[in-house]
Structures are given as C-alpha cells and as structure tokens.
Amino acid sequence: MNESTKQEPLLVRACRHEVLERPPVWFMRQAGRYMPEYREIRKKYSFLESCKNVDLATEISLQPYKAFGMDAVIMFCDILIPPEAMGMKLGFGDKGPYFESAIRTRADVEALSIPDPMDDMGFVMNLLSGLRRELADDPETALIGFAGCPWTLASYMIEGGVSKNFAHLRRMMYDDPELLHLLLEKITQTVIAYLNAQIEAGAQLVQLFDTWGGILDPAGYKEFIQPYHRKIIAGLKRDKAPVVLYVNGSAHLLELMAEVEPDVISVDWLTTIPDARKRVGDNMVLQGNLDPIALLTRPEVLEPMVRDMISQGGNQNYIFNVGHGLIPSTPVENVRLAVDTVKTWNKQLASSAT
Ligand code: CP3
C-alpha cells in the first residue's frame, strides 16, 4: 500500500469534509473514573504515575476503545503536564490539580522555561508512538493528541489550582496585561512545540482545550485568547493532523473561534449544532454536543437524544461527542448505548425505511 491508498481513520475523513456512512464517535474524557478497569489501576498508582508510566497510560488510553469501540483513542495524559515541564511543581489532590507555588510576578514568569518536548515530556511522545503501534491493525481508528490552551493553562498557573472566580488571573489581566501576555506567549511557544512533537510521534488529530475561555466577553477573548489560538494553529503541522478547537462556555464566542480557522470546532451543549452551523458556516466541521449529564439518565431517555443529535449533525462535517467531558458517575452501559446508537445509525435508518 502506498501513502495515498492507505485507509485514513473515519475521524480524519470527517475533518476532510467527506460524506460518510455515519458520523465518527468519541468522547472527551472517555478514559477515567467511570470505568472499573481504570479505578482498579488507580488503587495502586497515583494519577500522575498513571500518566507518566507509559505502560499504564497505554493501557488506560485503550480501555474505552476496547470496551466500547469508539472511533478514536485519545492519549491518557493531562493538560497540566506542559506547565510542569516549564518548571512548576504539579500535584493532584482531593480538590483536583494544584501547583506548589503560583505565578504572580514578572520574576515568576521569567523563571519559566520553554521546554524541549522530547527531553522534558518524552513519555508523552513514547505513549503516542506506542499507541500507534497498538492501532496498526485498525487503520480506521484515529489517535488523538491534545494540549491545553494558553488562557486555560495560565488560569491554573496563576491561581495555583482550581478556582471559582479566577480572581488572580483576572486581576493580572486588568493590573498588568503586558505581564499576562508575556506568560501567554511563553505558553504558546511551549504548546506549539509540544503539539508538533505529538504529531511527529503519531497523533493523527490534535485537540486544543480552552476549558475556561468562556469566562471572558468577546472583547477580552479577542485580546487574551484569540491571538494565541491563531498562533498555535498557524504553527502546527496541519497537513499531517487536523486541529480541533474546544472552548467550554463558548455560546457567545463561536464566530470568533471560526475566525482562527481550525479544522473542527467542538461545541458545548448550550448551542445546537444547526444553530452553530448557521453562525460559523456550513463548511466548518462541528464536534459535539450531547450534555454529558444526559449519559446519567435512563436508556429510554438517552437513546432518542442521541438519535436526535445525529440527525441534526448528519453524516458530513460532523463528529459525535459530548459538550464537555464525561463525569465519574456516568454508567458504562449508557456509554455503550450511545456509541452503539451512533455506529448503527445508518443500518437503523435503512431498516426503518423497509
Ligand atoms: O479525554 C481523555 O480520556 C483523556 C484524558 C484527559 C484527562 N484530562 C485525564 C484526567 C484529558 C483530555 C484531560 C484534559 C483536562 N485536564 C482539562 C481540559 C478538558 C476539560 O475537561 O475541561 C482540564 C481542565 C484538566 C485539568 C484537570 N485534570 C482537572 C481540573 C482535574 C480534576 C477534575 C477531575 O475530573 O478529577 C484533572 C484530573 C484528571 N485528568 C482526571 C483524569 C482521568 C481524574 C484523575 C483521577 O483519576 O482522580
């Protein structure tokens, strides 16, 4: 087989605007605590150990794919690995991730390094290249890499961990915007090198997570977020891997997200897919946007919601996903039901027509 006849994964074909038999399906946070197999591993190893031990991370990345047959494997890692590689001390406690000391001054920002992805985060690239080998017999399934965006990473770095109102971050934005830009720029350089290394290691699609991008109004977004999305997207080897842009709480920002021309916009559940399409144009590939809490409901409620979503999204320019990550109390049977419903969509359409 030469390069051009090698079969591309369904997910990548969706990003290239192909008309497909059905939309591809995967879920943000598809690996994790809702799976008993994952909880078993976490009894013995901490979260960070599970990310950094390539054998464990490989096993965890493959768990949802093996159990439910999603169309993609997303590497098991966390968006806070690059800030750690920039020089911060990362921990995960009961309340989520934290840094031992937060970034508050110019000296703090200047002390951060721009890491070399292979030297400082080599385990991530080893994970990806190993996963590609694991998937060698299944060229239809895509391998996804990812990174957090500068604004979201800066929020954890400046707050020192999870925050309710982002007071330190927003105060820096008003008090010393230049300092915040300096930090965002350093993170941007880190993210570009990191994602290109992931693509070189075998990621076939990369997703940018800007989980906290939605806390800014459009003017703030234009100043502190959009330029960095633009730079990252321009800096990536996109001929080798399409790029998905996800911003949580993005109902007021979709047009601005489209301006940076990602291959895919991942939509949260506050906007419908047809409405998002009207706003960003028919030619943009959209991903989303089942409310992850819908997966906690009864099967007879969930299944029609999934069907409705597929008929809104259709089999071109659409990737089935959730509007934000799966939560730990998600029943595994519902994840299976949702995946199966998407995967058999066409067959059911055909049988209901006869
Ligand atoms: O999607 C996947 O299956 C890949 C794995 C993945 C994780 N984190 C594993 C994880 C991905 C893509 C992420 C991204 C991530 N991490 C984001 C952006 C996406 C989003 O959900 O908004 C953010 C904001 C983080 C930072 C982070 N990591 C938080 C706030 C927390 C604590 C909250 C929580 O769910 O526990 C984490 C921990 C984390 N990252 C877990 C997992 C499976 C739980 C760790 C555990 O086992 O206790």
Short mmCIF file of C-alpha atoms and ligand atoms in Angstrom, two decimals:
data_model
loop_
_atom_site.label_atom_id
_atom_site.label_comp_id
_atom_site.label_asym_id
_atom_site.label_seq_id
_atom_site.Cartn_x
_atom_site.Cartn_y
_atom_site.Cartn_z
CA MET A 1 0.00 0.00 0.00
CA ASN A 2 1.39 3.42 -0.81
CA GLU A 3 0.57 6.54 1.21
CA SER A 4 -2.37 7.64 -0.90
CA THR A 5 -4.23 4.33 -0.79
CA LYS A 6 -3.71 3.72 2.92
CA GLN A 7 -7.06 3.97 4.61
CA GLU A 8 -7.46 7.05 6.74
CA PRO A 9 -9.35 6.94 10.05
CA LEU A 10 -13.04 7.81 9.90
CA LEU A 11 -12.45 10.77 12.18
CA VAL A 12 -9.79 12.24 9.90
CA ARG A 13 -12.03 11.71 6.89
CA ALA A 14 -14.76 13.66 8.68
CA CYS A 15 -12.28 16.51 9.17
CA ARG A 16 -11.63 16.45 5.41
CA HIS A 17 -15.36 17.03 4.76
CA GLU A 18 -16.00 13.55 3.33
CA VAL A 19 -19.57 12.26 3.23
CA LEU A 20 -19.51 9.19 5.48
CA GLU A 21 -21.75 6.24 6.20
CA ARG A 22 -22.22 7.60 9.74
CA PRO A 23 -20.59 10.26 11.90
CA PRO A 24 -17.49 9.21 13.86
CA VAL A 25 -17.91 8.98 17.64
CA TRP A 26 -15.57 9.55 20.57
CA PHE A 27 -15.95 11.25 23.95
CA MET A 28 -13.95 13.88 25.78
CA ARG A 29 -12.66 12.24 28.99
CA GLN A 30 -13.57 8.85 27.58
CA ALA A 31 -10.90 7.30 29.83
CA GLY A 32 -11.22 7.69 33.57
CA ARG A 33 -13.05 7.06 36.79
CA TYR A 34 -16.40 5.93 35.39
CA MET A 35 -14.61 2.78 34.16
CA PRO A 36 -13.99 -0.02 36.71
CA GLU A 37 -10.83 -1.02 34.80
CA TYR A 38 -9.43 2.48 35.41
CA ARG A 39 -10.40 2.52 39.09
CA GLU A 40 -8.58 -0.79 39.50
CA ILE A 41 -5.33 0.74 38.22
CA ARG A 42 -5.79 3.87 40.34
CA LYS A 43 -5.97 1.72 43.51
CA LYS A 44 -2.27 1.04 43.01
CA TYR A 45 -0.94 4.12 41.23
CA SER A 46 -1.47 7.87 41.60
CA PHE A 47 -2.93 9.86 38.72
CA LEU A 48 0.44 11.35 37.76
CA GLU A 49 2.14 7.95 37.91
CA SER A 50 -0.58 6.60 35.62
CA CYS A 51 0.14 9.40 33.13
CA LYS A 52 3.92 9.09 33.23
CA ASN A 53 4.26 5.30 33.22
CA VAL A 54 3.96 4.56 29.51
CA ASP A 55 2.64 1.01 30.03
CA LEU A 56 -0.12 2.19 32.37
CA ALA A 57 -1.02 5.18 30.20
CA THR A 58 -1.18 2.90 27.16
CA GLU A 59 -3.49 0.50 28.93
CA ILE A 60 -5.76 3.31 30.20
CA SER A 61 -5.89 5.03 26.79
CA LEU A 62 -7.04 1.76 25.22
CA GLN A 63 -9.63 0.83 27.88
CA PRO A 64 -12.60 2.75 26.42
CA TYR A 65 -11.71 1.74 22.87
CA LYS A 66 -11.58 -1.92 23.87
CA ALA A 67 -14.77 -1.75 25.94
CA PHE A 68 -16.97 0.35 23.65
CA GLY A 69 -15.26 0.64 20.24
CA MET A 70 -15.10 4.41 19.87
CA ASP A 71 -13.63 5.65 16.58
CA ALA A 72 -10.69 7.26 18.37
CA VAL A 73 -8.19 6.66 21.12
CA ILE A 74 -7.20 9.83 22.97
CA MET A 75 -3.88 9.61 24.76
CA PHE A 76 -4.19 9.40 28.53
CA CYS A 77 -2.43 12.45 29.93
CA ASP A 78 -3.37 15.84 31.36
CA ILE A 79 -3.27 19.40 30.09
CA LEU A 80 -1.11 20.41 33.07
CA ILE A 81 1.93 18.35 32.02
CA PRO A 82 3.46 21.24 29.97
CA PRO A 83 3.37 23.76 32.88
CA GLU A 84 5.17 21.13 34.94
CA ALA A 85 7.77 20.85 32.18
CA MET A 86 8.08 24.67 32.22
CA GLY A 87 9.32 24.37 35.80
CA MET A 88 6.25 24.28 38.08
CA LYS A 89 5.67 21.59 40.73
CA LEU A 90 2.40 19.82 39.91
CA GLY A 91 0.26 17.76 42.28
CA PHE A 92 -3.21 16.19 42.21
CA GLY A 93 -5.18 16.26 45.46
CA ASP A 94 -8.78 15.74 46.58
CA LYS A 95 -9.81 19.06 45.07
CA GLY A 96 -8.07 18.43 41.74
CA PRO A 97 -4.79 19.69 40.34
CA TYR A 98 -2.58 22.24 42.13
CA PHE A 99 0.83 23.84 41.76
CA GLU A 100 3.08 24.18 44.81
CA SER A 101 3.63 27.86 44.07
CA ALA A 102 1.63 30.09 41.76
CA ILE A 103 2.82 32.53 39.08
CA ARG A 104 2.18 36.07 40.30
CA THR A 105 5.18 38.29 39.44
CA ARG A 106 7.35 39.15 36.44
CA ALA A 107 10.20 37.20 38.06
CA ASP A 108 7.91 34.14 38.26
CA VAL A 109 7.07 34.41 34.56
CA GLU A 110 10.69 34.98 33.57
CA ALA A 111 11.81 31.93 35.55
CA LEU A 112 9.61 29.63 33.44
CA SER A 113 11.43 27.78 30.70
CA ILE A 114 10.21 26.78 27.25
CA PRO A 115 10.72 23.03 27.47
CA ASP A 116 12.05 20.71 24.82
CA PRO A 117 9.17 18.28 24.23
CA MET A 118 11.35 15.20 23.81
CA ASP A 119 13.75 15.96 26.68
CA ASP A 120 11.13 17.14 29.15
CA MET A 121 7.89 15.34 28.15
CA GLY A 122 9.30 12.38 26.23
CA PHE A 123 6.89 9.96 27.94
CA VAL A 124 4.00 11.60 26.06
CA MET A 125 5.65 11.01 22.69
CA ASN A 126 6.56 7.44 23.69
CA LEU A 127 2.92 6.89 24.65
CA LEU A 128 1.73 8.13 21.25
CA SER A 129 4.18 6.13 19.19
CA GLY A 130 3.35 3.00 21.20
CA LEU A 131 -0.39 3.59 20.75
CA ARG A 132 0.09 3.93 17.00
CA ARG A 133 1.75 0.52 17.02
CA GLU A 134 -1.17 -0.89 19.04
CA LEU A 135 -3.59 0.51 16.45
CA ALA A 136 -1.60 -0.69 13.42
CA ASP A 137 -4.21 -3.36 12.65
CA ASP A 138 -7.07 -0.90 12.84
CA PRO A 139 -6.36 1.98 10.45
CA GLU A 140 -9.97 3.22 10.75
CA THR A 141 -9.44 4.30 14.36
CA ALA A 142 -7.74 7.65 14.96
CA LEU A 143 -5.16 8.52 17.60
CA ILE A 144 -5.80 11.90 19.23
CA GLY A 145 -3.23 14.10 20.94
CA PHE A 146 -4.08 17.29 22.80
CA ALA A 147 -2.93 20.34 24.71
CA GLY A 148 -4.50 22.95 26.93
CA CYS A 149 -4.62 26.48 25.52
CA PRO A 150 -2.59 29.34 26.96
CA TRP A 151 -5.53 31.04 28.72
CA THR A 152 -6.68 27.86 30.48
CA LEU A 153 -3.15 26.80 31.40
CA ALA A 154 -2.40 30.33 32.66
CA SER A 155 -5.50 30.13 34.86
CA TYR A 156 -4.14 27.09 36.70
CA MET A 157 -0.61 28.53 36.80
CA ILE A 158 -1.70 31.91 38.21
CA GLU A 159 -4.42 30.62 40.55
CA GLY A 160 -2.20 27.76 41.71
CA GLY A 161 -5.01 25.28 41.09
CA VAL A 162 -8.75 25.01 40.57
CA SER A 163 -10.59 28.31 41.03
CA LYS A 164 -14.18 29.53 41.28
CA ASN A 165 -13.82 33.12 40.12
CA PHE A 166 -10.27 33.29 38.71
CA ALA A 167 -9.58 36.39 40.82
CA HIS A 168 -5.78 36.32 40.48
CA LEU A 169 -5.90 35.71 36.74
CA ARG A 170 -8.47 38.42 36.06
CA ARG A 171 -6.75 40.83 38.37
CA MET A 172 -3.49 40.36 36.46
CA MET A 173 -5.44 40.90 33.25
CA TYR A 174 -6.54 44.35 34.48
CA ASP A 175 -3.47 45.33 36.52
CA ASP A 176 -0.68 44.18 34.27
CA PRO A 177 -1.94 42.95 30.88
CA GLU A 178 1.57 43.08 29.49
CA LEU A 179 2.78 40.55 32.07
CA LEU A 180 -0.15 38.27 31.29
CA HIS A 181 0.68 38.49 27.57
CA LEU A 182 4.30 37.57 28.34
CA LEU A 183 3.10 34.44 30.12
CA LEU A 184 0.57 33.57 27.40
CA GLU A 185 3.29 33.94 24.78
CA LYS A 186 5.64 31.58 26.64
CA ILE A 187 2.88 29.00 26.98
CA THR A 188 2.06 29.41 23.28
CA GLN A 189 5.64 28.60 22.26
CA THR A 190 5.56 25.57 24.57
CA VAL A 191 2.25 24.32 23.18
CA ILE A 192 3.30 24.67 19.52
CA ALA A 193 6.49 22.63 20.02
CA TYR A 194 4.63 20.08 22.17
CA LEU A 195 1.81 19.51 19.67
CA ASN A 196 4.18 19.26 16.72
CA ALA A 197 6.16 16.64 18.64
CA GLN A 198 2.89 14.78 19.28
CA ILE A 199 2.09 14.87 15.55
CA GLU A 200 5.59 13.59 14.73
CA ALA A 201 5.11 10.80 17.29
CA GLY A 202 1.89 9.65 15.62
CA ALA A 203 -1.08 11.79 16.68
CA GLN A 204 -3.48 11.92 13.72
CA LEU A 205 -5.62 14.72 15.10
CA VAL A 206 -4.94 17.22 17.87
CA GLN A 207 -7.46 18.93 20.09
CA LEU A 208 -6.94 22.29 21.80
CA PHE A 209 -8.76 22.51 25.15
CA ASP A 210 -9.66 26.03 26.29
CA THR A 211 -11.87 24.99 29.18
CA TRP A 212 -12.00 28.45 30.78
CA GLY A 213 -12.09 30.55 27.59
CA GLY A 214 -15.80 31.16 28.09
CA ILE A 215 -15.33 33.38 31.16
CA LEU A 216 -14.29 36.33 29.00
CA ASP A 217 -16.56 38.60 26.97
CA PRO A 218 -15.87 38.84 23.23
CA ALA A 219 -13.54 41.85 23.66
CA GLY A 220 -11.48 40.06 26.32
CA TYR A 221 -11.46 36.91 24.21
CA LYS A 222 -10.13 38.90 21.25
CA GLU A 223 -7.32 40.33 23.29
CA PHE A 224 -6.20 37.44 25.52
CA ILE A 225 -7.28 34.27 23.77
CA GLN A 226 -7.84 34.57 20.05
CA PRO A 227 -4.30 35.75 19.07
CA TYR A 228 -2.83 32.70 20.77
CA HIS A 229 -5.26 30.29 19.13
CA ARG A 230 -4.27 31.87 15.82
CA LYS A 231 -0.55 31.49 16.52
CA ILE A 232 -0.87 27.90 17.66
CA ILE A 233 -2.96 26.88 14.66
CA ALA A 234 -0.57 28.65 12.27
CA GLY A 235 2.39 26.90 13.93
CA LEU A 236 1.09 23.33 13.65
CA LYS A 237 1.88 20.69 11.02
CA ARG A 238 -1.72 20.64 9.91
CA ASP A 239 -1.10 18.73 6.71
CA LYS A 240 -0.37 15.76 8.99
CA ALA A 241 -3.07 16.25 11.62
CA PRO A 242 -6.26 18.34 11.61
CA VAL A 243 -6.86 20.55 14.64
CA VAL A 244 -9.98 20.73 16.81
CA LEU A 245 -10.70 23.83 18.90
CA TYR A 246 -12.78 23.33 22.06
CA VAL A 247 -13.83 26.22 24.29
CA ASN A 248 -16.24 25.49 27.11
CA GLY A 249 -18.99 28.06 27.60
CA SER A 250 -18.50 29.31 24.05
CA ALA A 251 -22.06 30.22 23.01
CA HIS A 252 -21.08 33.90 22.71
CA LEU A 253 -17.77 33.18 21.01
CA LEU A 254 -18.40 30.81 18.09
CA GLU A 255 -17.80 33.38 15.33
CA LEU A 256 -14.51 34.38 16.97
CA MET A 257 -13.50 30.73 17.21
CA ALA A 258 -14.20 30.28 13.49
CA GLU A 259 -12.01 33.30 12.62
CA VAL A 260 -8.85 31.38 13.59
CA GLU A 261 -9.81 28.68 11.08
CA PRO A 262 -9.42 25.41 12.97
CA ASP A 263 -10.41 22.26 11.08
CA VAL A 264 -13.09 21.48 13.65
CA ILE A 265 -14.98 23.49 16.27
CA SER A 266 -16.07 21.46 19.28
CA VAL A 267 -19.35 22.87 20.59
CA ASP A 268 -20.66 22.72 24.17
CA TRP A 269 -24.33 21.88 24.82
CA LEU A 270 -25.54 25.47 25.09
CA THR A 271 -25.69 25.89 21.32
CA THR A 272 -27.46 23.48 19.00
CA ILE A 273 -25.48 22.05 16.09
CA PRO A 274 -27.82 23.61 13.45
CA ASP A 275 -27.52 27.00 15.18
CA ALA A 276 -23.73 26.71 15.38
CA ARG A 277 -23.71 25.85 11.68
CA LYS A 278 -25.69 28.95 10.82
CA ARG A 279 -23.20 31.04 12.75
CA VAL A 280 -19.89 29.57 11.54
CA GLY A 281 -20.86 28.39 8.07
CA ASP A 282 -21.87 25.03 6.62
CA ASN A 283 -18.35 24.14 5.68
CA MET A 284 -16.95 24.08 9.22
CA VAL A 285 -16.74 20.62 10.77
CA LEU A 286 -18.55 20.62 14.12
CA GLN A 287 -18.00 18.25 17.02
CA GLY A 288 -20.37 17.73 19.93
CA ASN A 289 -22.51 18.30 21.82
CA LEU A 290 -24.51 15.88 23.94
CA ASP A 291 -24.85 17.16 27.50
CA PRO A 292 -22.58 14.71 29.40
CA ILE A 293 -25.24 14.57 32.13
CA ALA A 294 -27.67 13.06 29.60
CA LEU A 295 -25.49 9.96 29.91
CA LEU A 296 -26.64 9.65 33.53
CA THR A 297 -30.28 9.24 32.60
CA ARG A 298 -32.41 6.23 31.69
CA PRO A 299 -31.64 4.46 28.39
CA GLU A 300 -35.11 5.24 27.01
CA VAL A 301 -34.44 8.95 27.57
CA LEU A 302 -30.85 8.85 26.33
CA GLU A 303 -31.32 6.92 23.10
CA PRO A 304 -33.74 9.38 21.42
CA MET A 305 -31.45 12.25 22.46
CA VAL A 306 -28.52 10.55 20.72
CA ARG A 307 -30.62 9.87 17.61
CA ASP A 308 -31.85 13.43 17.53
CA MET A 309 -28.31 14.70 17.75
CA ILE A 310 -27.14 12.50 14.86
CA SER A 311 -29.99 13.60 12.67
CA GLN A 312 -29.12 17.23 13.43
CA GLY A 313 -25.41 16.66 12.81
CA GLY A 314 -25.69 14.33 9.84
CA ASN A 315 -23.02 12.33 8.05
CA GLN A 316 -20.92 15.19 6.73
CA ASN A 317 -18.95 17.85 8.63
CA TYR A 318 -19.99 16.33 11.93
CA ILE A 319 -18.34 14.34 14.74
CA PHE A 320 -20.46 12.94 17.55
CA ASN A 321 -19.13 13.83 21.01
CA VAL A 322 -20.20 15.27 24.34
CA GLY A 323 -20.32 19.02 25.03
CA HIS A 324 -17.83 18.60 27.92
CA GLY A 325 -16.01 15.64 29.48
CA LEU A 326 -17.70 12.54 30.90
CA ILE A 327 -18.10 12.66 34.67
CA PRO A 328 -17.15 9.86 37.11
CA SER A 329 -20.74 8.76 37.83
CA THR A 330 -21.51 8.01 34.16
CA PRO A 331 -22.92 4.45 33.84
CA VAL A 332 -20.82 2.36 31.46
CA GLU A 333 -23.98 0.84 29.87
CA ASN A 334 -25.03 4.31 28.74
CA VAL A 335 -21.67 4.99 27.14
CA ARG A 336 -22.03 1.68 25.29
CA LEU A 337 -25.59 2.56 24.25
CA ALA A 338 -24.54 5.96 22.89
CA VAL A 339 -21.59 4.54 20.92
CA ASP A 340 -23.71 1.67 19.53
CA THR A 341 -26.52 4.04 18.56
CA VAL A 342 -24.13 6.19 16.53
CA LYS A 343 -22.37 3.20 14.98
CA THR A 344 -25.60 1.53 13.84
CA TRP A 345 -27.35 4.73 12.79
CA ASN A 346 -27.33 4.01 9.08
CA LYS A 347 -28.48 0.42 9.45
CA GLN A 348 -31.40 1.51 11.59
CA LEU A 349 -32.37 4.19 9.10
CA ALA A 350 -32.33 1.55 6.36
CA SER A 351 -34.41 -0.94 8.38
CA SER A 352 -36.99 1.68 9.42
CA ALA A 353 -37.44 2.58 5.74
CA THR A 354 -38.39 -1.01 4.82
O1 CP3 B 1 -10.25 12.51 27.38
C1 CP3 B 1 -9.50 11.65 27.85
O2 CP3 B 1 -9.91 10.49 28.09
C2 CP3 B 1 -8.03 11.96 28.00
C3 CP3 B 1 -7.60 12.32 29.30
C4 CP3 B 1 -7.73 13.73 29.85
C5 CP3 B 1 -7.61 13.99 31.23
N1 CP3 B 1 -7.61 15.33 31.43
C6 CP3 B 1 -7.46 12.96 32.27
C7 CP3 B 1 -7.80 13.28 33.66
C8 CP3 B 1 -7.88 14.96 29.22
C9 CP3 B 1 -8.10 15.28 27.75
C10 CP3 B 1 -7.80 15.97 30.23
C11 CP3 B 1 -7.86 17.40 29.96
C12 CP3 B 1 -8.01 18.32 31.08
N2 CP3 B 1 -7.40 18.28 32.29
C13 CP3 B 1 -8.77 19.51 31.02
C14 CP3 B 1 -9.49 20.04 29.82
C15 CP3 B 1 -10.72 19.30 29.48
C16 CP3 B 1 -11.84 19.53 30.42
O3 CP3 B 1 -12.35 18.52 30.97
O4 CP3 B 1 -12.28 20.66 30.56
C17 CP3 B 1 -8.65 20.15 32.28
C18 CP3 B 1 -9.31 21.45 32.69
C19 CP3 B 1 -7.76 19.37 33.06
C20 CP3 B 1 -7.26 19.66 34.43
C21 CP3 B 1 -7.73 18.66 35.39
N3 CP3 B 1 -7.26 17.37 35.44
C22 CP3 B 1 -8.72 18.83 36.38
C23 CP3 B 1 -9.50 20.10 36.65
C24 CP3 B 1 -8.81 17.62 37.06
C25 CP3 B 1 -9.65 17.34 38.28
C26 CP3 B 1 -11.07 17.17 37.95
C27 CP3 B 1 -11.37 15.72 37.82
O5 CP3 B 1 -12.11 15.36 36.89
O6 CP3 B 1 -10.87 14.97 38.65
C28 CP3 B 1 -7.93 16.70 36.43
C29 CP3 B 1 -7.72 15.27 36.78
C30 CP3 B 1 -7.90 14.29 35.67
N4 CP3 B 1 -7.49 14.40 34.37
C31 CP3 B 1 -8.53 13.02 35.82
C32 CP3 B 1 -8.45 12.38 34.57
C33 CP3 B 1 -8.92 10.99 34.22
C34 CP3 B 1 -9.07 12.44 37.12
C35 CP3 B 1 -7.92 11.94 37.90
C36 CP3 B 1 -8.27 10.84 38.86
O7 CP3 B 1 -8.21 9.65 38.47
O8 CP3 B 1 -8.58 11.15 40.02
#
